[in-house]
Amino acid sequence: MKRLALIAALLTAGPALAEPARVISLGGAVTEIVAALGAQDRLVARDTTSQYPATITELPDVGYVRALSAEGVLALDPDLILAEATAGPPEAVETLKAAGVDFVALPGDPSVQGVREKIAVVGAALGRVEAAERLTASFDKEMNAVRKSAGAVDTPKRVLFVLSLQNGRVMAGGEGSSAEAIIELAGGVNAATGFAGYKPVTDEAILAADPDVILTMDREGEMAVTERDILAHPALGQTRAAQGGALVAMDGMLLLGFGPRTPQAAQALHAALYPEAEG
Amino acid sequence: MTSLALPGAMRSPCPPLRLGLIALLVIAAALSLGTGAAGVSLPQVLGQWLTGAEISTRDRVVLLDIRLPRLVMGLMVGAALAVAGAVMQGLFRNPLADPGIIGVGAGAGLGAVTMIVLSGFLPTAIAAFFGTWLVPVAAFGGAWTATLLLYRVASRGGQVSIATLLLAGIALAALAGALTGILTYLADDTQLRDLTFWGMGSLAGASDMKLLVGGLLIGPALVLTPRLARGLNALALGEATAAHMGHDIERLKHRAVIGVAALAGAAVAMAGGIGFVGIVVPHLLRIAGGPDHKTLLVDAALLGAALLVLADLIARLVVAPAELPIGIVTAILGAPVFLWILIRRQGLGGV
């Protein structure tokens, strides 16, 4: 009896022991996936961009993901590091590997498929494959629901994403940006075309684009883009969006993070873009 | 000859100062090796090593792969920047001169930013061959190209005009700044972050090869620059006087520029933009030990190395487990010291 109990204990303890116990997650979306897989208690640190779920911010912050301190990370004694693709510098990553830490670099594409890949890799690395499959299934289900609402749109709204508005200079999300990706998932069209990534755009280009909706991140402090700033701006203030009061502000990490909450973000953006359809 | 150039009181070598600097350097080095986020202490590891106890992989990596290369790089970069600053100030007879005047900073910055933004367009084979070396090599290439260009512009009939060098340096820095601006516009947001961080400097990422190559440039240059001391001392009295005293001024200028380009070029290529060391260290030493380049150039190497190692220690500890760019630390420490020196020079120190 005792022996059986011991064997049973060993069998159940075995896989648990094999699972990495001290994990550092680098990248907001990666951290959200770890939490969604129920492995948040194994995290010992996170990076600056990991802000959700809110309890995560109690963990030590190892800094910006591309400027890691090898010693700072090692100080936390991790046995697994889950990092978004851009983590660096390369020398620090090499040093961490040399110190015997498992370093898993995740695919970094801002797309639905990218999120699915990230969930699979994180699940495998944490020994939570089944939980990852469940998460992917619910992600797909939510995503399909959003796709359905987005597909029902007849005339897609033209959305301008304003990343920042410093000294009157508009930084907008162009082609291939994560902003464009989420706008399209929500059933909108990116009004900023002709350039890739996040770039400053001229006032005339904004007037020519004349978006139906202006989308911003609802952050605080110096970098905040407020309604007042937009209305007072010589170009933004003249757009159809500003005139009609179609200004949408959303949580930046939710909106652009491309993690498990992307369906929620797309749904919320969709609802904000097409309030009439929501009835 | 030098007794003509310098009053007796200032000429006297200052062994206490030199000894103090060496002590400071040793303390800085020990602190740098023994302190850090990982809590690996030097006595503990030494104890384990002496008693034959096993040292964990983590402790070994922290000491030998992280802290030791960082320390060596800090010593080299600090010494190089301070000596380069001292030589430039001697050559330009201006206490505000730094290696940036001959285009080292502008050229290195443009080289580095070009590589950060455009490396994606390089043939994969070339990118793979250079690997993490792309940016340092480009920075060094940029520093040298700018220096040679300026030197060429300022040379006429075998003579180098110091004033032209200065003015052309300003023009070149403006041009490099504009080109950097274009590249900044082209950069995506991760590249933007990279070039911002490059501009603020860091001693992270010190690899053995980087140290070896950097050392091959900085080492000989550090050994050779004290030979410029007599010439620089004479130059303090003016070019004509120095020439009358039998110094080959053109050769001096030539060697000084080459030396500074090697020192500062290698330092910037290895560690990015680190300001104030080159200006503040020679100033402090002139206050403490007088303007004789014979002592100044050697002392600058010692103090520059010690201060940069200490600045790196602060950069590593303040926001641990993350780290600050070291350029921020040198600016926060250096700028007030520099202001203090300026106020002191104005004779307001006693007020």
XYZ file of C-alpha atoms in Angstrom:
630
model
C 0.000 0.000 0.000
C 2.743 2.355 1.076
C 4.711 1.397 -1.972
C 1.795 2.009 -4.256
C 1.259 5.405 -2.723
C 4.930 6.205 -3.234
C 4.800 5.160 -6.875
C 1.657 7.199 -7.375
C 3.307 10.175 -5.735
C 6.380 9.780 -7.925
C 4.269 9.468 -11.041
C 2.380 12.635 -10.309
C 5.409 14.489 -9.022
C 7.579 13.470 -11.986
C 6.176 15.751 -14.661
C 5.709 18.538 -12.139
C 9.400 18.409 -11.269
C 10.343 18.475 -14.929
C 8.407 21.719 -15.388
C 10.586 24.816 -15.147
C 9.899 26.410 -11.772
C 11.530 29.803 -12.100
C 10.445 31.507 -15.289
C 11.157 34.999 -16.601
C 8.793 36.332 -19.220
C 9.915 39.065 -21.606
C 7.228 40.780 -23.644
C 3.687 41.813 -22.740
C 1.965 39.220 -24.917
C 4.240 36.413 -23.696
C 3.468 37.270 -20.091
C -0.262 37.328 -20.788
C -0.011 33.855 -22.318
C 1.903 32.527 -19.302
C -0.808 33.911 -17.028
C -3.601 32.577 -19.249
C -2.010 29.115 -19.033
C -2.246 29.333 -15.255
C 1.515 29.493 -14.764
C 1.764 33.004 -13.364
C 2.934 31.667 -9.989
C 6.076 30.339 -11.679
C 7.130 33.768 -12.929
C 9.964 35.362 -10.942
C 10.394 38.466 -13.109
C 9.075 40.227 -16.182
C 10.091 43.052 -18.520
C 8.900 46.659 -18.697
C 6.230 45.926 -21.313
C 4.571 43.220 -19.179
C 1.750 45.091 -17.427
C -1.154 42.632 -17.565
C -2.567 41.019 -15.459
C -2.044 43.849 -12.999
C -0.569 41.598 -10.300
C 2.357 40.935 -12.652
C 3.759 44.390 -11.934
C 4.627 43.276 -8.407
C 7.390 41.134 -9.919
C 10.898 42.566 -10.441
C 11.318 44.380 -13.773
C 14.430 43.289 -15.708
C 14.210 46.341 -17.972
C 13.650 46.903 -21.648
C 13.584 43.684 -23.612
C 16.301 44.714 -26.104
C 18.693 46.016 -23.452
C 18.754 43.191 -20.926
C 21.353 42.984 -18.194
C 22.738 39.444 -18.178
C 23.735 39.645 -14.525
C 20.435 41.193 -13.465
C 18.542 38.364 -15.129
C 20.849 35.697 -13.686
C 20.426 37.234 -10.235
C 16.839 35.983 -10.304
C 18.022 32.413 -10.853
C 15.710 31.553 -13.738
C 15.625 28.096 -15.289
C 13.548 29.246 -18.241
C 13.322 32.532 -20.106
C 10.447 33.081 -22.508
C 11.282 36.037 -24.695
C 9.680 37.777 -27.622
C 11.734 37.565 -30.814
C 13.505 40.905 -30.386
C 15.056 40.155 -26.970
C 18.705 41.134 -26.678
C 21.408 42.266 -26.865
C 22.709 39.040 -28.474
C 25.728 38.960 -26.124
C 23.461 38.939 -23.067
C 21.390 36.117 -24.548
C 24.570 34.119 -25.261
C 25.773 34.643 -21.688
C 22.444 33.506 -20.263
C 22.573 30.351 -22.356
C 26.162 29.748 -21.231
C 24.967 29.948 -17.622
C 22.631 27.031 -18.314
C 19.351 28.919 -18.620
C 16.815 27.649 -21.162
C 16.160 30.551 -23.488
C 13.109 30.285 -25.714
C 12.673 33.000 -28.346
C 9.085 33.307 -29.511
C 7.760 34.113 -32.981
C 6.862 37.797 -33.115
C 4.346 38.327 -35.899
C 1.436 40.709 -35.074
C -1.249 38.431 -36.507
C -3.805 35.867 -35.399
C -1.509 33.089 -36.559
C 1.355 34.739 -34.642
C -0.638 34.589 -31.396
C -1.496 30.921 -31.990
C 2.189 30.115 -32.545
C 3.181 31.978 -29.402
C 0.610 30.104 -27.324
C 1.866 26.756 -28.657
C 5.541 27.540 -27.976
C 4.875 28.914 -24.480
C 2.677 25.899 -23.678
C 5.372 23.461 -24.793
C 8.117 25.289 -22.885
C 6.073 25.353 -19.674
C 4.943 21.738 -20.010
C 1.344 22.916 -20.358
C 0.521 21.628 -23.803
C -3.077 20.746 -22.994
C -3.775 24.094 -21.390
C -2.238 25.720 -24.469
C -4.523 23.734 -26.748
C -7.529 24.780 -24.675
C -6.416 28.396 -24.781
C -5.948 28.238 -28.556
C -9.391 26.699 -28.958
C -11.102 29.447 -26.972
C -8.955 32.052 -28.735
C -10.065 30.680 -32.114
C -13.691 30.647 -31.003
C -13.590 34.277 -29.833
C -11.677 35.237 -32.953
C -14.293 33.629 -35.183
C -17.005 35.589 -33.401
C -15.107 38.830 -34.041
C -14.521 37.853 -37.660
C -18.235 37.315 -38.066
C -19.108 40.780 -36.763
C -16.264 42.324 -38.776
C -17.372 40.474 -41.921
C -20.892 41.892 -41.587
C -19.602 45.423 -42.116
C -20.695 46.884 -45.470
C -18.683 50.086 -45.591
C -15.553 49.708 -43.481
C -14.578 52.781 -41.458
C -11.229 54.349 -42.282
C -9.232 54.487 -39.068
C -6.120 56.553 -38.314
C -4.039 55.263 -35.430
C -2.158 58.069 -33.667
C 0.698 56.660 -31.623
C 1.814 60.014 -30.271
C 1.283 63.704 -30.790
C 4.445 65.454 -29.641
C 4.955 69.109 -30.532
C 2.093 68.838 -32.962
C 3.784 66.052 -34.890
C 1.544 63.097 -35.594
C 3.091 59.633 -35.369
C 0.735 57.285 -37.163
C 0.566 53.530 -37.618
C 1.285 52.683 -41.254
C 1.323 49.555 -43.329
C 2.305 46.326 -41.593
C 2.098 47.925 -38.145
C 0.354 46.134 -35.302
C -2.130 49.025 -35.310
C -3.094 48.262 -38.897
C -3.444 44.575 -38.042
C -5.890 45.173 -35.182
C -7.860 47.775 -37.171
C -8.381 45.203 -39.917
C -9.375 42.480 -37.446
C -12.000 44.868 -36.092
C -13.436 45.344 -39.558
C -11.869 48.712 -40.299
C -9.365 49.963 -42.851
C -6.122 51.723 -42.025
C -6.381 55.307 -43.245
C -2.601 55.761 -43.134
C -1.020 54.261 -46.238
C 2.151 54.678 -48.224
C 4.612 54.015 -45.408
C 5.558 51.109 -43.178
C 5.588 50.978 -39.391
C 5.095 53.985 -37.127
C 6.158 57.225 -38.791
C 5.533 60.934 -38.484
C 3.023 62.073 -41.112
C 2.482 65.541 -42.516
C -0.626 67.552 -41.756
C -1.569 67.560 -45.427
C -1.438 63.779 -45.607
C -3.787 63.615 -42.633
C -6.219 66.018 -44.305
C -6.024 63.985 -47.519
C -6.584 60.702 -45.656
C -9.555 62.247 -43.776
C -10.208 59.276 -41.465
C -13.676 58.417 -40.158
C -12.236 57.460 -36.771
C -9.087 58.430 -34.868
C -7.726 55.701 -32.627
C -5.285 56.354 -29.781
C -3.934 54.689 -26.653
C -5.465 55.845 -23.362
C -2.248 56.403 -21.489
C -1.460 59.094 -19.005
C 1.276 61.649 -18.644
C 3.450 63.343 -21.199
C 2.899 60.818 -23.985
C -0.895 60.920 -23.696
C -2.884 61.872 -26.770
C -5.946 63.673 -25.427
C -9.161 64.624 -27.149
C -8.264 68.257 -26.607
C -4.912 67.802 -28.370
C -6.625 66.172 -31.338
C -9.341 68.819 -31.665
C -6.801 71.618 -31.353
C -4.459 70.096 -33.948
C -4.592 71.989 -37.275
C -4.952 68.815 -39.356
C -6.414 66.215 -37.022
C -9.027 68.681 -35.796
C -10.334 69.183 -39.367
C -10.879 65.490 -40.106
C -14.281 63.881 -40.376
C -13.362 61.885 -37.256
C -12.729 64.940 -35.088
C -15.716 66.837 -36.453
C -18.008 63.901 -35.771
C -16.471 63.124 -32.397
C -15.342 59.683 -33.528
C -12.322 59.454 -31.249
C -11.495 56.083 -29.727
C -8.921 55.538 -26.978
C -7.983 52.028 -25.872
C -5.479 50.361 -23.594
C -2.237 50.163 -25.587
C -1.125 46.702 -24.533
C -4.602 45.281 -25.123
C -4.832 46.955 -28.505
C -1.368 46.304 -29.928
C -0.027 43.458 -27.786
C -1.194 40.557 -29.967
C -1.618 38.146 -27.112
C -4.547 36.034 -25.914
C -6.681 39.156 -25.419
C -6.528 40.108 -29.099
C -10.112 38.894 -29.774
C -11.308 41.095 -26.898
C -9.343 44.020 -28.300
C -10.732 43.468 -31.799
C -14.264 43.099 -30.411
C -13.979 46.259 -28.321
C -12.542 48.200 -31.250
C -15.245 46.835 -33.529
C -17.924 47.962 -31.079
C -16.318 51.406 -30.874
C -16.074 51.727 -34.659
C -19.621 50.619 -35.382
C -21.773 51.697 -32.424
C -24.880 51.714 -34.640
C -24.475 47.989 -35.424
C -24.336 47.188 -31.728
C -27.736 48.865 -31.412
C 63.004 73.308 -22.466
C 60.062 72.237 -20.419
C 61.309 74.248 -17.485
C 60.720 77.266 -19.687
C 57.206 76.110 -20.393
C 56.150 75.423 -16.877
C 56.749 77.080 -13.524
C 58.694 74.924 -11.136
C 55.832 74.278 -8.742
C 53.717 72.782 -11.476
C 56.497 70.749 -12.965
C 57.157 68.732 -9.859
C 55.926 65.190 -10.333
C 53.201 64.302 -7.933
C 53.715 60.808 -6.599
C 50.973 61.093 -3.942
C 48.431 61.888 -6.667
C 49.625 59.001 -8.829
C 49.540 56.628 -5.864
C 46.057 57.812 -4.949
C 44.856 57.213 -8.499
C 46.306 53.719 -8.544
C 44.611 52.968 -5.216
C 41.309 54.322 -6.564
C 41.666 52.139 -9.639
C 42.311 49.006 -7.577
C 39.317 49.734 -5.320
C 37.090 50.417 -8.335
C 38.185 47.160 -9.977
C 37.591 45.131 -6.824
C 34.160 46.690 -6.304
C 33.259 46.063 -9.923
C 34.217 42.381 -9.715
C 32.711 41.840 -6.300
C 29.393 43.668 -6.588
C 26.385 43.135 -8.754
C 22.757 42.167 -9.019
C 23.526 38.450 -8.809
C 24.979 38.777 -5.298
C 28.105 36.820 -6.178
C 30.847 38.092 -3.871
C 34.550 37.959 -4.590
C 35.725 36.645 -1.160
C 33.133 33.880 -1.266
C 34.157 32.647 -4.716
C 37.873 33.017 -3.930
C 37.284 31.031 -0.745
C 35.555 28.280 -2.666
C 38.357 28.247 -5.222
C 41.113 28.077 -2.582
C 39.434 25.290 -0.619
C 38.774 23.363 -3.808
C 35.029 23.581 -3.291
C 32.922 23.518 -6.412
C 31.977 26.869 -7.885
C 28.518 26.859 -9.440
C 28.148 27.471 -13.179
C 26.086 30.528 -12.421
C 28.744 32.086 -10.171
C 31.468 31.302 -12.689
C 29.479 32.832 -15.550
C 28.690 35.933 -13.490
C 32.325 36.484 -12.528
C 34.216 35.381 -15.626
C 31.741 35.928 -18.470
C 29.909 39.007 -17.237
C 31.831 41.039 -14.668
C 35.424 40.422 -15.744
C 34.986 41.336 -19.445
C 32.923 44.336 -18.360
C 35.649 45.448 -15.999
C 38.352 45.102 -18.666
C 36.220 46.987 -21.173
C 35.484 49.709 -18.625
C 39.205 50.116 -17.920
C 40.095 50.322 -21.602
C 37.240 52.608 -22.641
C 37.633 54.915 -19.634
C 41.386 55.264 -20.121
C 40.992 55.762 -23.865
C 38.322 58.467 -23.566
C 40.183 60.402 -20.862
C 43.565 60.292 -22.641
C 41.957 61.196 -25.971
C 40.321 64.174 -24.261
C 43.594 65.276 -22.674
C 45.458 65.075 -25.994
C 42.726 67.009 -27.821
C 42.686 69.734 -25.185
C 46.464 70.018 -25.442
C 46.419 70.104 -29.225
C 43.645 72.697 -29.456
C 44.951 74.580 -26.419
C 41.332 74.637 -25.368
C 40.057 72.985 -22.203
C 36.700 72.351 -23.843
C 38.070 70.244 -26.688
C 37.129 66.621 -26.884
C 37.614 63.905 -29.506
C 34.285 64.923 -31.025
C 36.000 67.949 -32.546
C 37.849 65.829 -35.085
C 34.661 64.032 -36.023
C 35.150 60.832 -34.062
C 31.752 60.987 -32.372
C 29.787 62.157 -35.405
C 31.413 59.579 -37.668
C 31.031 56.733 -35.197
C 27.416 57.640 -34.541
C 26.582 57.761 -38.237
C 28.352 54.438 -38.835
C 26.533 52.734 -35.985
C 23.103 54.118 -36.863
C 23.582 53.197 -40.534
C 24.283 49.631 -39.534
C 21.421 49.423 -37.009
C 18.909 50.667 -39.565
C 20.224 49.229 -42.825
C 21.769 45.907 -41.785
C 18.551 44.239 -42.960
C 19.531 45.158 -46.523
C 22.994 43.597 -46.302
C 23.590 40.302 -48.094
C 22.962 37.579 -45.528
C 26.478 36.175 -45.954
C 28.107 39.478 -44.998
C 25.720 40.013 -42.089
C 26.390 36.497 -40.820
C 30.172 36.933 -41.170
C 30.220 40.053 -38.995
C 27.408 38.971 -36.664
C 27.248 41.134 -33.554
C 30.315 42.973 -34.892
C 28.389 44.850 -37.531
C 27.664 47.881 -35.382
C 31.096 48.206 -33.684
C 32.939 47.786 -36.992
C 30.688 50.340 -38.692
C 31.151 52.765 -35.784
C 34.917 52.442 -35.965
C 34.883 52.794 -39.749
C 32.733 55.910 -39.431
C 35.033 57.422 -36.800
C 38.112 56.887 -38.960
C 36.502 58.062 -42.166
C 35.337 61.269 -40.504
C 38.734 61.886 -38.910
C 40.659 61.352 -42.144
C 38.195 63.514 -44.056
C 38.527 66.382 -41.586
C 42.273 66.040 -41.482
C 42.390 66.205 -45.273
C 40.166 69.289 -45.327
C 42.287 71.061 -42.715
C 45.641 70.224 -44.365
C 47.221 72.585 -46.837
C 50.778 72.244 -48.075
C 51.696 69.823 -45.320
C 50.343 72.111 -42.616
C 47.257 71.482 -40.566
C 45.176 74.456 -39.533
C 43.746 73.823 -36.103
C 41.048 76.460 -36.658
C 39.928 74.828 -39.922
C 39.875 71.466 -38.197
C 37.537 72.890 -35.572
C 35.185 74.589 -38.042
C 35.131 71.671 -40.467
C 34.398 69.435 -37.485
C 31.286 71.475 -36.698
C 30.136 71.242 -40.325
C 30.768 67.524 -40.478
C 28.948 66.927 -37.191
C 25.937 68.812 -38.579
C 26.008 66.760 -41.772
C 26.352 63.502 -39.858
C 23.473 64.612 -37.638
C 21.276 65.229 -40.670
C 22.122 61.843 -42.216
C 21.447 60.226 -38.854
C 18.088 62.007 -38.877
C 17.209 60.492 -42.256
C 18.130 57.027 -40.975
C 16.143 57.656 -37.797
C 13.145 58.401 -39.967
C 13.634 55.142 -41.870
C 14.041 53.099 -38.685
C 11.236 50.962 -37.313
C 10.393 51.194 -33.627
C 12.727 48.433 -32.439
C 15.596 49.981 -34.405
C 14.719 53.365 -32.917
C 15.089 51.880 -29.460
C 18.401 50.321 -30.465
C 19.887 53.522 -31.758
C 18.682 55.468 -28.737
C 20.373 52.955 -26.458
C 23.534 52.957 -28.598
C 23.735 56.714 -28.224
C 23.635 56.427 -24.432
C 26.419 53.873 -24.273
C 26.831 50.604 -22.434
C 29.576 48.286 -21.308
C 27.275 45.297 -21.650
C 28.125 42.828 -24.342
C 31.871 42.797 -23.742
C 33.084 39.658 -25.498
C 36.628 38.303 -25.493
C 37.067 39.085 -29.171
C 35.766 42.615 -28.763
C 38.231 43.161 -25.926
C 41.096 41.700 -27.916
C 40.489 43.843 -30.990
C 39.748 46.941 -28.910
C 42.861 46.276 -26.840
C 45.019 45.996 -29.964
C 44.023 49.559 -30.853
C 43.798 51.132 -27.419
C 46.805 49.418 -25.822
C 49.520 50.657 -28.198
C 47.885 54.086 -28.439
C 47.903 54.420 -24.623
C 51.570 53.433 -24.508
C 52.543 55.856 -27.284
C 50.538 58.978 -26.330
C 52.804 59.996 -23.393
C 55.477 60.595 -26.057
C 53.410 63.559 -27.176
C 53.735 65.156 -23.726
C 56.774 67.364 -24.429
C 55.326 68.585 -27.690
C 51.953 69.361 -26.146
C 53.640 71.211 -23.271
C 55.528 73.346 -25.757
C 52.399 73.911 -27.813
C 50.787 75.494 -24.756
C 53.000 78.515 -25.488
C 51.749 78.819 -29.032
C 52.617 77.144 -32.319
C 55.331 79.614 -33.255
C 57.095 79.412 -29.897
C 56.903 75.641 -29.880
C 58.385 75.555 -33.381
C 61.192 77.902 -32.283
C 61.867 75.522 -29.420
C 62.613 72.865 -32.008
C 59.381 70.891 -31.981
C 58.045 69.470 -35.217
C 54.543 70.815 -34.771
C 53.062 69.268 -37.899
C 54.299 65.839 -36.913
C 52.893 66.387 -33.430
C 49.466 67.306 -34.814
C 49.530 64.321 -37.115
C 50.381 61.886 -34.339
C 47.917 63.418 -31.923
C 45.042 63.109 -34.398
C 45.945 59.511 -35.272
C 46.246 58.631 -31.583
C 42.939 60.211 -30.652
C 41.139 58.580 -33.573
C 42.465 55.176 -32.484
C 41.623 55.709 -28.813
C 38.249 57.380 -29.080
C 37.248 55.488 -32.223
C 37.838 52.127 -30.550
C 36.173 53.286 -27.322
C 33.047 54.543 -29.069
C 32.870 51.469 -31.280
C 32.992 49.182 -28.233
C 30.760 51.085 -25.843
C 28.664 53.582 -27.816
C 28.235 57.204 -26.828
C 29.755 57.954 -23.424
C 30.159 61.634 -22.707
C 31.980 63.826 -20.206
C 34.801 61.413 -19.338
C 37.060 62.970 -21.974
C 36.354 66.516 -20.782
C 36.022 66.180 -17.025
C 38.883 63.806 -16.223
C 41.704 65.970 -17.663
C 40.149 69.039 -15.991
C 40.101 67.421 -12.564
C 43.708 66.338 -13.005
C 44.873 69.796 -14.049
C 43.302 71.127 -10.863
C 44.865 68.388 -8.732
C 48.256 67.968 -10.377
C 48.896 70.813 -12.790
C 48.965 71.009 -16.580
C 52.198 69.093 -17.314
C 51.261 66.549 -19.998
C 54.000 64.217 -18.809
C 51.965 63.404 -15.724
C 48.579 64.410 -17.107
C 48.435 61.811 -19.886
C 49.311 58.899 -17.591
C 47.093 60.108 -14.744
C 44.196 60.623 -17.168
C 44.398 56.957 -18.154
C 44.255 55.909 -14.479
C 41.460 58.268 -13.431
C 39.421 57.731 -16.598
C 39.589 53.961 -16.146
C 38.658 54.142 -12.451
C 35.768 56.571 -12.970
C 34.246 54.652 -15.857
C 34.403 51.396 -13.920
C 32.646 53.102 -10.991
C 30.065 54.673 -13.330
C 29.371 51.217 -14.748
C 28.938 49.868 -11.241
C 26.305 52.532 -10.587
C 24.638 51.801 -13.949
C 24.425 48.128 -13.011
C 23.106 48.622 -9.486
C 20.656 51.539 -9.512
C 17.787 49.857 -11.354
C 18.825 46.191 -10.875
C 17.845 43.696 -12.188
C 17.711 46.055 -15.166
C 20.583 48.427 -15.987
C 20.948 52.067 -16.948
C 22.875 53.134 -20.035
C 26.286 54.220 -18.714
C 26.221 57.475 -20.705
C 23.378 58.643 -18.471
C 25.505 58.015 -15.385
C 28.594 59.784 -16.757
C 26.444 62.767 -17.760
C 24.683 62.969 -14.392
C 28.014 62.769 -12.557
C 30.102 64.654 -15.099
C 27.928 67.623 -15.966
C 27.750 69.092 -12.421
C 31.499 68.562 -11.970
C 32.077 70.329 -15.255
C 29.871 73.232 -14.181
C 31.727 73.414 -10.876
C 35.019 73.617 -12.753
C 33.687 76.395 -14.982
C 32.407 78.404 -12.009
C 35.721 77.899 -10.280
C 37.570 79.158 -13.351
C 35.386 82.251 -13.327
C 36.709 82.976 -9.868
C 33.310 82.525 -8.300
C 34.391 79.482 -6.369
C 34.884 81.402 -3.151
C 31.591 83.238 -3.235
